[in-house]
Amino acid sequence: MLARPAVAQEAAGEIRLDEIEVAAPRPASSSTAASAGYVGGISGIGGGLRPVDAASAGIISGAQINSRPVTRPGEVLEEVPGLIVTQHSGEGKANQFFLRGFNLDHGTDIALHVDGMPVNMRTHAHGQGYADLNFLIPELVGAVEFHKGPYFVRDGDFASAGSVRIDYLDKLDRNIALTTLGSFGYKRGLSAASVPLGAGNLLVAGEAQTYDGPWVVPDALRKLNGVARYSQGTATDGFAVTGMAYWAKWNATNQIPERAVAEGIIGRYGTLDPTDGGDTGRFSLSGRWSQSDAGGITRASAYVIRYQMNLWNNFTYFLNDPVNGDQFRQRDARVLGGGEISRVFQGDLFGLPMENEIGVQTRTDDIRVGLFKTTARQTRSTVLDDRVLEASAAFYYENRVRWTDWLRTSVGFRADGYYADVHSDTPANSGRARDSIVNPKLGAVFGPWADTEIYLNYGGGFHSNDARGVTATVDPASPLFNISRSPFLVPSTGYEVGIRNRSIAGLETSLALFRLDFASENLFQGDTGTTEPSRPTRRFGIEWSNHYAITPWLRLEGDLTITNARFSDRDPVGQRVPEAPTTIASAGVTFGEGQGWFGSLRFRYFGPRPLIEDNSVRSKPTALLNGRIGYAFDNGVSLALDVLNLTNAKADQITYYYESRLPGEAAAVAERHFHPVEPTAVRLTLAGRF
């Protein structure tokens, strides 16, 4: 399973948090993790058998996450091989993700979890699966587990392309504080401390950040973030209660048309609507409990989250309304709650080591969601203003057997049921919907032979659609026009064969071949409130991942993903899947130990992509280089300098192709719209550990 070293080393260039052993596969008698324990699942930390995973799966330590120089919090997930994390708007908006030939938008087919809580929002105002990770505090991360493909019983909605589970630490060995100053008005402060309290530990952390960016209209990001956790015991025998609070507001410079820059209407960092932006808040309370015994381990977790968001965007300028402009507001306010309870039963099958794992997951969202036409953030009219109650429950089961010293198998399934009750301000679009899906999950591992293992994986997955599209029958802006309903749950099927080798000391290399098929569907468009047809797709690809710990103080990494994404039906418009990345590559070097010099250099390549089905319009590639150099003193103080976009590349973070209309234009113009990479920026961090 392991795609990174299992023991977290001190992060070069970051606050040196606890040395922890993450929940990598290991014998049941080994020590437990200092992080919360959601990573690795029950079997990963309490079972006697190594889980049957995939060549493309792995666990990353918090120290490795924090060794990366990054522009924004979500980018730390680019430590996951083949994952691109970018931004096309203001800093408070959710990132956009690319993985395995998918433009995942803000999270449609990558499931993100933090401390057992889902980050993806279903039936969201801006887009299905919207996953805002801006509340993440990287310095608190203990471990990150990633899966790719729909092969794993714990992974349900949004996990067809992959899933990422992030654990925070339960405690720090010493208190920490840091301050960062940087280019374009970047300021950040963080303080975190843990102290014994009763029979357990209390961890408290607070973060504040401001940032303007290089934009003509400053982002003016204002962000406050806090975490408080009380824990007792370990990840296998103990409990914890955690509260989180996050708030942010910002202005947004969205993607702009190439012609506006070429004609000198605006500059590269300009905007055509200076009133775009947003605000958001997330407040959560969660808890976990676990207990092990001679027969296995039982774990339970629960959470409740209060979330709100307002977005003002204008992507087409004066296309639909030449007088007032096309700006719109998307409002989302919800309370969601849910949990999971699981049990691993250890036993044997005719004398062969065996485990059975069962689990139940639930989630309920009470949502107020709206779309409004606006000008300069002032509401002109309501397109839709709906109330949605959406609930789901899942049951999963997996049997794991070690047949011989060189063969392990897993056979399981996952059953999901969904219910939605939509109350729309357009009565014809109100209604109730139900759907269910059952997916098999199969895996086998052969080896090791000569420090080499071979993996076979197969599984079914799905993503849910916006419940409003499932019940809608008319266009809310023009109720005389009928629209087609969306399916509630859309199935996917994945296949993977891979190999992992550790024959060279310190070097782990893995190679995976994968295929993922998705059914056709009608997708609900949060920007318009209507549905649009989507064709069935098929993706073939290869991933190559390498991680080489040359010495305790020097580590090299290199990853390459090549994907062929095509529509699997036939249509004269073409077979290419728009915005599907073909090539993603990364490389990095990290050096340093607990004291003295440390540093990191990271290269990321985001290859060109077709922007329309016939491949006649393509995006340009983006190649970025980020670096860090610093010194850690023996008194716990460290000083680090990050240089972002070292080569000052004039590249695009993201590129789209669609119609828009500028002031004075007589008709719509279809062309590329881009959001530029920020120019070279420096950030200096002074950190102390005491």
XYZ file of C-alpha atoms in Angstrom, residues 87-629:
543
model
C -7.397 28.082 -9.057
C -9.356 30.119 -11.613
C -10.873 32.697 -9.279
C -10.338 34.414 -5.929
C -8.341 32.759 -3.164
C -11.361 31.962 -1.017
C -13.025 29.822 -3.659
C -12.555 26.051 -3.812
C -9.662 24.796 -5.909
C -10.096 23.064 -9.239
C -8.707 19.517 -9.486
C -7.369 17.367 -12.333
C -6.620 13.646 -12.023
C -6.485 10.627 -14.349
C -7.793 12.428 -17.410
C -10.566 14.202 -15.494
C -11.255 17.866 -15.143
C -12.797 17.320 -11.719
C -14.055 20.903 -11.525
C -14.258 21.655 -7.790
C -14.603 18.011 -6.733
C -17.118 16.089 -8.872
C -15.184 12.792 -8.876
C -12.555 13.147 -6.162
C -13.798 12.541 -2.617
C -12.031 14.631 0.027
C -12.266 14.031 3.784
C -10.717 15.890 6.720
C -10.756 14.120 10.091
C -13.558 11.811 9.021
C -15.754 14.636 7.719
C -16.696 14.952 4.034
C -15.500 18.103 2.302
C -17.505 17.621 -0.918
C -20.884 19.358 -0.902
C -23.721 17.711 -2.814
C -26.504 19.812 -4.368
C -24.192 22.803 -4.013
C -24.976 26.260 -5.363
C -21.845 26.448 -7.508
C -21.365 22.848 -8.575
C -21.957 19.264 -7.537
C -19.230 17.967 -5.228
C -17.828 21.441 -4.472
C -14.914 20.799 -2.088
C -13.423 23.856 -0.385
C -10.145 22.970 1.359
C -9.196 26.524 2.298
C -9.921 25.719 5.960
C -7.019 23.232 5.955
C -4.069 24.049 8.251
C -1.165 22.080 6.717
C 0.983 22.256 9.863
C -1.615 20.194 11.741
C -1.737 17.382 9.184
C -0.549 14.065 10.585
C -1.107 11.823 7.576
C -2.821 11.723 4.182
C -4.166 8.565 2.560
C -4.996 8.517 -1.150
C -6.755 6.023 -3.390
C -7.386 6.186 -7.123
C -10.214 4.378 -8.840
C -13.487 2.952 -7.435
C -11.962 -0.181 -5.870
C -12.357 0.493 -2.138
C -15.403 -0.231 0.015
C -15.052 2.835 2.259
C -15.175 5.156 -0.751
C -18.602 6.078 -2.101
C -19.930 9.254 -3.687
C -17.493 11.368 -5.745
C -14.661 8.793 -5.459
C -14.565 7.333 -8.993
C -11.332 9.082 -9.973
C -9.903 9.028 -6.464
C -10.227 9.847 -2.788
C -8.050 11.654 -0.245
C -8.394 11.320 3.543
C -6.572 13.841 5.718
C -5.907 13.366 9.444
C -4.994 16.123 11.873
C -2.625 15.396 14.750
C -4.012 14.638 18.192
C -1.160 16.411 19.949
C 2.087 18.296 19.382
C 5.284 17.509 21.213
C 5.890 21.261 21.721
C 3.929 24.424 21.036
C 4.510 26.197 17.739
C 4.155 29.706 16.344
C 5.002 31.229 12.984
C 4.551 34.359 10.941
C 4.923 34.734 7.179
C 5.310 37.906 5.102
C 5.390 37.857 1.324
C 4.842 39.508 -2.023
C 1.513 41.032 -3.053
C 0.348 41.678 0.480
C 0.668 38.124 1.776
C 0.539 37.908 5.579
C -0.105 34.814 7.667
C 0.115 34.016 11.342
C -0.314 30.634 13.034
C -0.140 29.510 16.637
C -0.763 25.976 17.884
C -0.365 24.392 21.297
C -1.264 21.156 23.023
C -1.353 20.626 26.775
C -2.277 17.712 29.049
C -5.803 18.005 30.370
C -7.185 15.390 32.720
C -6.458 11.961 31.274
C -6.005 13.331 27.761
C -4.671 16.199 25.684
C -6.098 19.498 24.475
C -4.875 20.871 21.139
C -5.729 24.442 20.112
C -4.663 26.218 16.915
C -5.487 29.587 15.369
C -4.656 31.042 11.962
C -5.146 34.452 10.321
C -4.258 35.377 6.738
C -4.527 38.270 4.303
C -3.564 38.345 0.620
C -4.101 40.749 -2.290
C -2.340 38.974 -5.138
C -0.947 40.622 -8.292
C -4.416 41.478 -9.587
C -5.498 44.962 -10.708
C -8.448 44.550 -8.357
C -6.835 43.096 -5.206
C -8.231 39.843 -3.853
C -8.357 41.476 -0.412
C -8.582 38.014 1.141
C -9.384 38.034 4.843
C -9.306 34.639 6.517
C -9.706 33.372 10.095
C -9.355 29.730 11.070
C -9.356 27.774 14.317
C -9.206 24.207 15.644
C -9.735 22.798 19.146
C -9.478 19.090 19.953
C -9.642 17.061 23.144
C -8.441 13.472 22.876
C -7.756 10.488 25.095
C -6.060 7.212 24.330
C -4.932 6.129 20.880
C -6.387 5.718 17.427
C -7.335 2.115 18.282
C -8.506 2.603 21.891
C -9.674 6.091 22.682
C -11.855 9.005 21.736
C -11.633 12.598 20.579
C -13.919 15.597 20.172
C -12.950 18.314 17.682
C -14.328 21.752 16.883
C -13.345 23.764 13.812
C -14.267 27.294 12.731
C -13.387 28.993 9.440
C -14.445 32.267 7.817
C -13.208 34.110 4.721
C -14.172 36.860 2.291
C -12.473 37.967 -0.919
C -12.650 39.694 -4.283
C -12.187 37.563 -7.390
C -10.373 38.060 -10.662
C -11.908 35.294 -12.760
C -10.693 33.907 -16.079
C -10.545 36.489 -18.887
C -10.796 36.228 -22.715
C -7.564 36.322 -24.694
C -8.946 39.005 -27.033
C -9.476 41.414 -24.135
C -5.748 41.292 -23.386
C -4.657 41.290 -27.052
C -6.778 44.382 -27.765
C -5.451 46.195 -24.695
C -8.830 46.414 -22.973
C -7.324 44.935 -19.815
C -3.929 43.629 -18.785
C -2.967 40.063 -17.998
C -3.945 40.507 -14.346
C -7.028 42.590 -15.028
C -10.729 41.875 -14.748
C -13.876 42.692 -16.704
C -16.092 42.760 -13.612
C -14.373 44.241 -10.543
C -17.284 43.309 -8.258
C -16.857 39.507 -8.487
C -15.955 37.774 -5.228
C -17.418 35.900 -2.319
C -17.574 34.956 1.330
C -17.842 31.640 3.137
C -17.937 30.070 6.575
C -17.600 26.547 7.932
C -18.187 25.510 11.547
C -18.017 21.873 12.620
C -18.157 19.610 15.651
C -16.992 16.024 15.276
C -16.120 13.074 17.446
C -14.623 9.635 17.173
C -14.427 6.545 19.390
C -12.560 3.272 18.982
C -12.046 0.094 20.980
C -10.053 -3.025 20.221
C -10.380 -6.505 21.684
C -9.161 -10.019 21.000
C -11.656 -10.416 18.156
C -10.963 -7.176 16.298
C -11.652 -3.469 16.519
C -14.766 -1.284 16.516
C -14.806 2.373 15.560
C -17.470 5.040 15.376
C -17.439 8.663 14.294
C -19.997 11.442 13.907
C -20.039 15.051 12.758
C -22.259 18.079 12.297
C -21.260 20.978 10.021
C -22.802 24.399 9.489
C -21.753 25.843 6.136
C -22.552 28.954 4.132
C -21.232 30.529 0.942
C -21.968 33.444 -1.374
C -20.328 33.719 -4.787
C -20.623 36.548 -7.307
C -19.308 35.598 -10.753
C -19.480 36.975 -14.276
C -17.875 34.593 -16.772
C -19.618 35.794 -19.984
C -19.771 39.583 -19.281
C -22.593 40.877 -21.560
C -23.572 37.744 -23.472
C -27.035 37.218 -21.995
C -27.825 40.763 -20.861
C -26.119 43.499 -22.947
C -27.470 46.208 -20.628
C -26.993 44.943 -17.065
C -24.307 42.321 -17.609
C -24.265 38.632 -16.748
C -23.119 38.645 -13.130
C -24.933 36.182 -10.883
C -24.925 35.288 -7.208
C -24.931 31.730 -5.910
C -25.983 31.253 -2.294
C -25.565 28.076 -0.277
C -26.502 27.667 3.384
C -26.787 24.260 4.996
C -26.445 22.087 8.043
C -25.176 18.586 7.410
C -24.544 15.700 9.726
C -23.608 12.075 9.557
C -21.267 9.404 10.748
C -19.753 5.974 10.335
C -19.574 2.835 12.450
C -17.344 -0.071 11.483
C -16.074 -3.371 12.806
C -13.240 -5.690 11.807
C -13.641 -9.328 12.821
C -10.376 -11.254 12.887
C -10.458 -14.985 12.320
C -9.349 -17.736 10.004
C -10.628 -19.683 7.002
C -9.554 -23.339 7.242
C -6.483 -22.167 9.122
C -5.770 -19.264 6.761
C -5.597 -15.719 8.211
C -8.852 -13.884 7.432
C -10.631 -10.640 8.279
C -14.189 -9.489 7.682
C -14.927 -5.772 7.753
C -18.412 -4.292 7.852
C -19.446 -0.672 8.054
C -22.347 1.747 7.821
C -22.112 5.387 6.718
C -24.862 8.014 6.846
C -25.218 11.653 5.820
C -28.071 14.175 5.779
C -27.967 17.699 4.298
C -30.582 20.387 5.018
C -29.896 22.931 2.277
C -31.041 26.407 1.245
C -29.668 27.015 -2.236
C -30.258 29.907 -4.625
C -29.265 31.519 -7.916
C -29.826 35.236 -8.516
C -29.119 37.694 -11.339
C -27.037 40.593 -10.044
C -25.217 43.742 -11.090
C -22.316 44.902 -8.912
C -23.532 42.409 -6.269
C -26.997 43.982 -6.207
C -29.792 41.482 -6.847
C -31.985 42.188 -9.898
C -34.061 39.008 -9.969
C -34.298 35.460 -8.618
C -33.662 32.504 -10.927
C -34.243 29.905 -8.227
C -34.431 29.777 -4.447
C -34.898 26.217 -3.242
C -34.939 24.128 -0.080
C -33.528 20.614 -0.354
C -33.367 17.770 2.148
C -30.960 15.110 0.928
C -30.107 11.941 2.856
C -28.027 8.867 2.126
C -26.962 5.656 3.818
C -24.388 3.064 2.816
C -23.484 -0.433 3.936
C -20.170 -2.007 3.003
C -18.584 -5.396 3.536
C -15.151 -6.772 2.685
C -13.537 -10.171 3.195
C -9.727 -10.375 3.203
C -7.785 -13.627 3.106
C -4.073 -14.419 2.978
C -4.073 -17.626 0.934
C -0.308 -18.087 0.790
C 2.806 -16.080 1.517
C 2.483 -14.660 -2.000
C -1.287 -14.191 -2.451
C -3.780 -11.929 -0.679
C -7.310 -11.181 -1.867
C -10.186 -8.909 -0.975
C -13.793 -9.417 -2.042
C -16.461 -6.945 -1.044
C -19.337 -4.746 -2.024
C -20.872 -1.404 -1.195
C -24.586 -0.540 -1.281
C -25.708 3.113 -1.317
C -29.225 4.521 -1.045
C -30.218 8.165 -1.649
C -33.331 10.221 -0.961
C -34.080 13.867 -1.784
C -37.019 16.173 -1.135
C -36.863 19.370 -3.222
C -39.069 22.399 -2.507
C -38.497 24.793 -5.391
C -39.810 28.319 -5.857
C -40.769 27.015 -9.316
C -43.477 24.502 -8.265
C -43.037 22.328 -11.356
C -39.462 21.606 -10.223
C -40.400 20.393 -6.742
C -40.556 16.714 -5.979
C -39.076 13.690 -4.256
C -36.513 11.264 -5.621
C -34.983 7.955 -4.558
C -32.189 5.877 -6.011
C -29.799 3.126 -4.989
C -26.744 1.381 -6.338
C -24.693 -1.701 -5.404
C -21.064 -1.955 -6.482
C -18.601 -4.859 -6.250
C -15.012 -4.287 -5.071
C -12.298 -6.848 -5.853
C -8.546 -6.895 -5.317
C -5.597 -9.272 -5.352
C -1.915 -8.885 -4.508
C 0.719 -11.334 -5.736
C 4.139 -11.418 -4.106
C 6.465 -10.242 -2.885
C 9.046 -11.793 -5.176
C 12.397 -10.011 -5.231
C 10.787 -7.127 -3.322
C 8.126 -6.839 -6.024
C 4.335 -7.045 -5.734
C 1.713 -7.232 -8.489
C -1.754 -5.733 -7.937
C -5.072 -6.420 -9.655
C -8.118 -4.258 -8.904
C -11.679 -3.998 -10.148
C -14.630 -2.043 -8.830
C -17.772 -0.094 -9.482
C -18.338 3.445 -8.311
C -20.679 6.381 -8.824
C -21.318 10.029 -8.309
C -24.566 11.656 -7.295
C -26.134 14.506 -9.219
C -27.607 17.728 -7.895
C -31.015 16.818 -6.484
C -32.569 19.866 -8.154
C -31.743 18.406 -11.559
C -33.270 15.068 -10.554
C -36.712 16.597 -9.918
C -36.657 19.559 -12.345
C -38.948 19.557 -15.391
C -38.793 23.193 -16.608
C -36.162 25.890 -17.040
C -36.519 28.086 -13.912
C -35.648 31.211 -15.929
C -38.184 30.308 -18.670
C -40.817 27.965 -17.187
C -42.484 27.427 -20.589
C -39.453 25.413 -21.724
C -39.130 21.809 -20.569
C -35.793 20.293 -19.564
C -34.666 16.696 -19.153
C -34.194 15.336 -15.661
C -30.818 14.138 -14.413
C -30.281 10.622 -13.076
C -29.716 10.678 -9.320
C -26.760 8.247 -9.269
C -24.429 7.739 -12.237
C -22.343 4.523 -12.317
C -18.670 4.109 -13.153
C -16.484 1.031 -13.595
C -12.745 0.869 -13.004
C -9.943 -1.601 -13.720
C -6.287 -1.470 -12.711
C -3.186 -3.636 -12.882
C -0.007 -2.448 -11.233
C 3.402 -3.353 -9.905
C 5.478 -1.986 -7.022
C 9.173 -2.617 -6.502
C 11.489 -1.910 -3.540
C 14.557 -3.918 -4.585
C 16.872 -0.882 -4.382
C 17.397 0.356 -0.841
C 15.421 3.550 -0.288
C 13.746 3.501 -3.708
C 10.091 2.698 -4.205
C 8.804 2.664 -7.759
C 5.325 1.752 -8.937
C 3.654 1.444 -12.318
C -0.113 1.229 -12.842
C -2.287 0.763 -15.928
C -5.894 1.850 -15.456
C -9.226 2.175 -17.221
C -12.325 4.027 -16.033
C -15.721 4.086 -17.769
C -18.537 6.537 -16.987
C -22.142 6.339 -18.148
C -23.923 9.146 -19.986
C -26.047 11.551 -17.973
C -27.772 14.910 -17.857
C -25.805 17.242 -15.605
C -27.336 20.040 -13.547
C -25.560 23.353 -14.194
C -25.384 25.452 -11.055
C -24.496 28.591 -13.046
C -27.752 28.458 -15.046
C -30.127 26.273 -13.036
C -30.749 23.923 -15.977
C -29.550 20.485 -17.104
C -27.271 19.627 -20.024
C -26.583 16.236 -21.636
C -23.214 14.569 -21.088
C -21.877 11.697 -23.186
C -20.410 8.403 -21.879
C -16.621 8.415 -21.461
C -13.716 5.995 -21.277
C -10.255 6.727 -19.955
C -7.125 4.610 -20.352
C -3.907 5.605 -18.690
C -0.552 4.787 -17.168
C 0.977 6.134 -13.959
C 4.616 5.884 -12.981
C 5.643 6.981 -9.491
C 9.126 7.047 -7.921
C 10.265 8.005 -4.422
C 13.910 7.664 -3.457
C 15.202 8.287 0.066
C 18.894 8.432 -0.814
C 19.954 9.340 2.723
C 18.053 10.349 5.873
C 18.460 13.964 4.755
C 17.941 13.727 0.972
C 14.817 12.577 -0.895
C 13.987 12.567 -4.620
C 10.558 12.165 -6.219
C 9.302 11.859 -9.781
C 5.835 11.050 -11.124
C 4.314 10.798 -14.611
C 0.705 10.206 -15.680
C -0.420 9.821 -19.295
C -4.134 9.440 -20.026
C -6.252 8.905 -23.129
C -9.747 10.321 -22.476
C -12.424 9.787 -25.120
C -16.180 9.757 -25.440
C -17.209 6.139 -25.876
C -20.110 6.859 -28.222
C -19.890 8.264 -31.749
C -20.757 11.856 -32.549
C -19.703 14.047 -35.517
C -18.642 16.850 -33.158
C -15.650 14.757 -32.056
C -14.441 12.212 -29.519
C -12.144 14.247 -27.262
C -13.267 15.009 -23.721
C -12.866 18.782 -23.286
C -10.321 19.901 -20.675
C -9.162 16.325 -20.013
C -5.412 16.394 -19.266
C -3.237 14.028 -21.280
C 0.083 14.470 -19.471
C 0.785 15.399 -15.854
C 4.305 15.202 -14.435
C 6.133 16.303 -11.311
C 9.600 16.069 -9.823
C 11.114 17.177 -6.564
C 14.110 17.136 -4.288
C 13.971 17.701 -0.527
C 16.954 17.950 1.808
C 17.568 18.678 5.454
C 17.294 17.143 8.909
C 16.242 18.452 12.306
C 18.851 21.207 12.449
C 20.877 23.169 9.942
C 20.137 23.892 6.302
C 17.029 22.560 4.612
C 15.295 23.111 1.308
C 13.031 21.847 -1.411
C 12.663 22.282 -5.161
C 9.404 21.248 -6.879
C 8.609 21.062 -10.596
C 5.060 20.567 -11.891
C 4.000 20.059 -15.520
C 0.360 20.393 -16.570
C 0.174 19.348 -20.201
C -1.933 20.811 -23.026
C -5.583 19.792 -23.163
C -8.296 19.696 -25.839
C -10.839 22.426 -25.148
C -13.485 21.204 -27.592
C -14.487 17.777 -28.864
C -12.730 17.896 -32.250
C -9.382 18.904 -30.664
C -9.106 21.973 -32.922
C -8.684 24.278 -29.918
C -6.203 23.374 -27.197
C -4.783 24.905 -24.065
C -1.114 25.663 -23.608
C 1.031 23.613 -21.221
C 1.973 24.989 -17.813
C 5.370 24.293 -16.240
C 6.044 25.707 -12.776
C 9.035 25.601 -10.442
C 8.789 26.430 -6.730
C 11.666 26.468 -4.259
C 12.459 26.751 -0.560
C 15.664 27.350 1.356
